[in-house]
């Protein structure tokens, strides 16, 4: 009688789509008759329904996060769905797409958060190629569009030459690394791309002088003065 009561409660819960309660009722029935085939069958049906509901919920949330371009959250939901059923084509495709977009999102954020890396010519060219590929993607969302706009602005600034004024004493030979020999001068104006530079001044009988300076977009740069003025004391 108790077994039949639990089974009846379980089937009633199934009809009401209360699958967790149905599972509990069928488990209670199995405690009384562990070999009852009808109870095992009903329990398996309840578990399948619960799994289906969980999968539907995970996929729904994954699609929601993907639409919002929250790729890491979407990826986590797709992976959770695949743990419940590894054959889900929707989850497999979604996981692959979200994983790709997550990696792209991470790289774009790194570029935006570290603009000074673009001053390196090699990094600059790699970023230009990367952005060109992304610009060809169909249907970019608002987040990706904003990121691409930010990267475009940073690339433009990194590629824009800035006027720099240098001063010396007309007797110190100056070399600007990454540029070349500037010779001796009093005033010299150069147009340089953003980045880190090292100027070296040499004068016979005087200690060599080295000046490091950084050129950054939108930041005023003081006049760079370089002259070898410390005479080398000759030993007797």
GROMACS .gro file of C-alpha atoms in nm:
model
  236
    1UNK     CA    1   0.000   0.000   0.000
    2UNK     CA    2   0.280   0.244   0.085
    3UNK     CA    3   0.458   0.155  -0.238
    4UNK     CA    4   0.144   0.230  -0.440
    5UNK     CA    5   0.093   0.559  -0.256
    6UNK     CA    6   0.448   0.675  -0.344
    7UNK     CA    7   0.403   0.569  -0.705
    8UNK     CA    8   0.070   0.754  -0.729
    9UNK     CA    9   0.227   1.066  -0.581
   10UNK     CA   10   0.511   1.036  -0.828
   11UNK     CA   11   0.287   1.005  -1.134
   12UNK     CA   12   0.070   1.293  -1.011
   13UNK     CA   13   0.383   1.507  -0.980
   14UNK     CA   14   0.486   1.407  -1.334
   15UNK     CA   15   0.150   1.522  -1.471
   16UNK     CA   16   0.201   1.855  -1.294
   17UNK     CA   17   0.559   1.876  -1.434
   18UNK     CA   18   0.701   1.879  -1.081
   19UNK     CA   19   0.985   1.650  -1.176
   20UNK     CA   20   1.198   1.691  -0.863
   21UNK     CA   21   0.905   1.590  -0.645
   22UNK     CA   22   0.827   1.299  -0.878
   23UNK     CA   23   1.187   1.178  -0.854
   24UNK     CA   24   1.172   1.188  -0.474
   25UNK     CA   25   0.844   0.994  -0.469
   26UNK     CA   26   0.977   0.720  -0.698
   27UNK     CA   27   1.294   0.696  -0.486
   28UNK     CA   28   1.074   0.647  -0.179
   29UNK     CA   29   0.888   0.372  -0.364
   30UNK     CA   30   1.216   0.199  -0.453
   31UNK     CA   31   1.319   0.195  -0.089
   32UNK     CA   32   1.021  -0.031  -0.030
   33UNK     CA   33   1.056  -0.242  -0.347
   34UNK     CA   34   1.413  -0.200  -0.481
   35UNK     CA   35   1.351  -0.429  -0.780
   36UNK     CA   36   1.023  -0.277  -0.896
   37UNK     CA   37   1.065  -0.226  -1.271
   38UNK     CA   38   0.784   0.031  -1.293
   39UNK     CA   39   0.949   0.242  -1.023
   40UNK     CA   40   1.289   0.229  -1.197
   41UNK     CA   41   1.129   0.323  -1.529
   42UNK     CA   42   0.937   0.614  -1.374
   43UNK     CA   43   1.247   0.734  -1.190
   44UNK     CA   44   1.452   0.728  -1.510
   45UNK     CA   45   1.179   0.925  -1.686
   46UNK     CA   46   1.186   1.186  -1.407
   47UNK     CA   47   1.565   1.215  -1.426
   48UNK     CA   48   1.550   1.256  -1.803
   49UNK     CA   49   1.293   1.533  -1.772
   50UNK     CA   50   1.501   1.711  -1.508
   51UNK     CA   51   1.811   1.685  -1.724
   52UNK     CA   52   1.620   1.823  -2.022
   53UNK     CA   53   1.497   2.117  -1.818
   54UNK     CA   54   1.848   2.191  -1.691
   55UNK     CA   55   1.992   2.172  -2.042
   56UNK     CA   56   1.721   2.402  -2.181
   57UNK     CA   57   1.789   2.650  -1.901
   58UNK     CA   58   2.167   2.640  -1.958
   59UNK     CA   59   2.131   2.686  -2.334
   60UNK     CA   60   1.884   2.969  -2.286
   61UNK     CA   61   2.121   3.149  -2.049
   62UNK     CA   62   2.414   3.083  -2.282
   63UNK     CA   63   2.229   3.243  -2.574
   64UNK     CA   64   2.136   3.537  -2.354
   65UNK     CA   65   2.500   3.595  -2.252
   66UNK     CA   66   2.616   3.553  -2.611
   67UNK     CA   67   2.369   3.819  -2.726
   68UNK     CA   68   2.511   4.050  -2.459
   69UNK     CA   69   2.867   3.959  -2.573
   70UNK     CA   70   2.950   3.817  -2.230
   71UNK     CA   71   3.151   3.540  -2.386
   72UNK     CA   72   3.310   3.391  -2.074
   73UNK     CA   73   2.967   3.351  -1.911
   74UNK     CA   74   2.823   3.202  -2.230
   75UNK     CA   75   3.116   2.960  -2.256
   76UNK     CA   76   3.063   2.841  -1.898
   77UNK     CA   77   2.694   2.767  -1.967
   78UNK     CA   78   2.768   2.577  -2.288
   79UNK     CA   79   3.029   2.367  -2.109
   80UNK     CA   80   2.786   2.287  -1.828
   81UNK     CA   81   2.525   2.175  -2.082
   82UNK     CA   82   2.779   1.948  -2.252
   83UNK     CA   83   2.859   1.785  -1.919
   84UNK     CA   84   2.495   1.676  -1.904
   85UNK     CA   85   2.486   1.567  -2.269
   86UNK     CA   86   2.808   1.569  -2.471
   87UNK     CA   87   2.621   1.508  -2.799
   88UNK     CA   88   2.433   1.842  -2.802
   89UNK     CA   89   2.511   2.000  -3.139
   90UNK     CA   90   2.383   2.343  -3.030
   91UNK     CA   91   2.609   2.341  -2.725
   92UNK     CA   92   2.908   2.217  -2.925
   93UNK     CA   93   2.872   2.491  -3.184
   94UNK     CA   94   2.799   2.751  -2.918
   95UNK     CA   95   3.102   2.650  -2.714
   96UNK     CA   96   3.331   2.675  -3.018
   97UNK     CA   97   3.197   3.018  -3.116
   98UNK     CA   98   3.199   3.156  -2.759
   99UNK     CA   99   3.554   3.028  -2.704
  100UNK     CA  100   3.676   3.208  -3.016
  101UNK     CA  101   3.498   3.531  -2.926
  102UNK     CA  102   3.626   3.511  -2.568
  103UNK     CA  103   3.985   3.494  -2.692
  104UNK     CA  104   3.927   3.785  -2.930
  105UNK     CA  105   3.766   3.985  -2.651
  106UNK     CA  106   4.061   3.918  -2.419
  107UNK     CA  107   4.315   4.026  -2.681
  108UNK     CA  108   4.123   4.344  -2.765
  109UNK     CA  109   4.101   4.440  -2.400
  110UNK     CA  110   4.477   4.383  -2.362
  111UNK     CA  111   4.546   4.613  -2.658
  112UNK     CA  112   4.319   4.883  -2.519
  113UNK     CA  113   4.461   4.859  -2.166
  114UNK     CA  114   4.826   4.866  -2.284
  115UNK     CA  115   4.843   5.127  -2.562
  116UNK     CA  116   5.218   5.182  -2.518
  117UNK     CA  117   5.285   4.836  -2.664
  118UNK     CA  118   5.171   4.973  -3.000
  119UNK     CA  119   5.480   5.194  -3.008
  120UNK     CA  120   5.678   4.882  -3.094
  121UNK     CA  121   5.672   4.859  -3.478
  122UNK     CA  122   5.634   4.480  -3.473
  123UNK     CA  123   5.341   4.492  -3.229
  124UNK     CA  124   5.189   4.779  -3.426
  125UNK     CA  125   5.186   4.582  -3.752
  126UNK     CA  126   5.052   4.268  -3.582
  127UNK     CA  127   4.769   4.473  -3.433
  128UNK     CA  128   4.686   4.633  -3.768
  129UNK     CA  129   4.653   4.286  -3.926
  130UNK     CA  130   4.449   4.161  -3.630
  131UNK     CA  131   4.209   4.454  -3.649
  132UNK     CA  132   4.170   4.414  -4.026
  133UNK     CA  133   4.061   4.052  -3.979
  134UNK     CA  134   3.813   4.149  -3.707
  135UNK     CA  135   3.667   4.426  -3.920
  136UNK     CA  136   3.565   4.160  -4.172
  137UNK     CA  137   3.347   3.976  -3.917
  138UNK     CA  138   2.979   3.985  -4.000
  139UNK     CA  139   2.728   4.126  -3.754
  140UNK     CA  140   2.959   4.262  -3.483
  141UNK     CA  141   2.777   4.354  -3.163
  142UNK     CA  142   2.793   4.690  -2.983
  143UNK     CA  143   3.075   4.577  -2.753
  144UNK     CA  144   3.295   4.458  -3.039
  145UNK     CA  145   3.222   4.773  -3.241
  146UNK     CA  146   3.326   4.989  -2.946
  147UNK     CA  147   3.645   4.788  -2.898
  148UNK     CA  148   3.737   4.815  -3.268
  149UNK     CA  149   3.679   5.190  -3.259
  150UNK     CA  150   3.906   5.222  -2.955
  151UNK     CA  151   4.179   5.015  -3.120
  152UNK     CA  152   4.153   5.223  -3.438
  153UNK     CA  153   4.205   5.543  -3.239
  154UNK     CA  154   4.503   5.396  -3.054
  155UNK     CA  155   4.662   5.280  -3.380
  156UNK     CA  156   4.614   5.625  -3.530
  157UNK     CA  157   4.783   5.791  -3.233
  158UNK     CA  158   5.068   5.539  -3.229
  159UNK     CA  159   5.137   5.606  -3.596
  160UNK     CA  160   5.126   5.985  -3.572
  161UNK     CA  161   5.468   6.157  -3.571
  162UNK     CA  162   5.526   6.419  -3.301
  163UNK     CA  163   5.755   6.721  -3.332
  164UNK     CA  164   6.044   6.705  -3.088
  165UNK     CA  165   6.298   6.978  -3.014
  166UNK     CA  166   6.654   6.882  -2.918
  167UNK     CA  167   6.930   7.110  -2.792
  168UNK     CA  168   7.305   7.060  -2.764
  169UNK     CA  169   7.625   7.266  -2.750
  170UNK     CA  170   7.737   7.226  -3.113
  171UNK     CA  171   8.050   7.036  -3.001
  172UNK     CA  172   7.891   6.712  -2.878
  173UNK     CA  173   7.829   6.444  -3.140
  174UNK     CA  174   7.477   6.313  -3.085
  175UNK     CA  175   7.332   5.981  -3.195
  176UNK     CA  176   6.965   5.899  -3.153
  177UNK     CA  177   6.914   5.525  -3.138
  178UNK     CA  178   6.648   5.384  -3.371
  179UNK     CA  179   6.696   5.701  -3.582
  180UNK     CA  180   7.068   5.750  -3.655
  181UNK     CA  181   7.349   6.002  -3.615
  182UNK     CA  182   7.238   6.360  -3.565
  183UNK     CA  183   7.588   6.507  -3.550
  184UNK     CA  184   7.669   6.836  -3.377
  185UNK     CA  185   7.405   7.106  -3.341
  186UNK     CA  186   7.261   7.375  -3.121
  187UNK     CA  187   6.894   7.322  -3.202
  188UNK     CA  188   6.736   7.042  -3.400
  189UNK     CA  189   6.374   6.955  -3.464
  190UNK     CA  190   6.263   6.602  -3.540
  191UNK     CA  191   5.935   6.427  -3.613
  192UNK     CA  192   5.926   6.102  -3.418
  193UNK     CA  193   5.665   5.834  -3.371
  194UNK     CA  194   5.560   5.760  -3.012
  195UNK     CA  195   5.795   5.533  -2.823
  196UNK     CA  196   6.102   5.516  -2.604
  197UNK     CA  197   6.423   5.674  -2.734
  198UNK     CA  198   6.785   5.694  -2.620
  199UNK     CA  199   7.013   5.980  -2.721
  200UNK     CA  200   7.388   5.939  -2.674
  201UNK     CA  201   7.632   6.233  -2.674
  202UNK     CA  202   8.008   6.190  -2.735
  203UNK     CA  203   8.282   6.451  -2.704
  204UNK     CA  204   8.653   6.382  -2.698
  205UNK     CA  205   8.798   6.431  -2.351
  206UNK     CA  206   8.454   6.429  -2.188
  207UNK     CA  207   8.242   6.157  -2.033
  208UNK     CA  208   7.975   6.019  -2.269
  209UNK     CA  209   7.623   6.125  -2.180
  210UNK     CA  210   7.303   5.924  -2.227
  211UNK     CA  211   6.949   6.062  -2.219
  212UNK     CA  212   6.639   5.842  -2.228
  213UNK     CA  213   6.302   5.993  -2.308
  214UNK     CA  214   5.951   5.877  -2.391
  215UNK     CA  215   5.725   6.023  -2.656
  216UNK     CA  216   5.356   5.967  -2.594
  217UNK     CA  217   5.052   6.095  -2.784
  218UNK     CA  218   4.864   6.386  -2.626
  219UNK     CA  219   5.145   6.452  -2.377
  220UNK     CA  220   5.363   6.762  -2.412
  221UNK     CA  221   5.733   6.680  -2.432
  222UNK     CA  222   5.998   6.905  -2.283
  223UNK     CA  223   6.298   7.004  -2.489
  224UNK     CA  224   6.558   6.728  -2.488
  225UNK     CA  225   6.901   6.863  -2.394
  226UNK     CA  226   7.208   6.650  -2.448
  227UNK     CA  227   7.566   6.765  -2.417
  228UNK     CA  228   7.883   6.606  -2.283
  229UNK     CA  229   7.992   6.857  -2.018
  230UNK     CA  230   8.180   6.644  -1.763
  231UNK     CA  231   8.548   6.655  -1.842
  232UNK     CA  232   8.749   6.339  -1.785
  233UNK     CA  233   9.027   6.396  -1.532
  234UNK     CA  234   9.358   6.274  -1.674
  235UNK     CA  235   9.580   6.081  -1.431
  236UNK     CA  236   9.942   6.197  -1.393
   0.00000   0.00000   0.00000
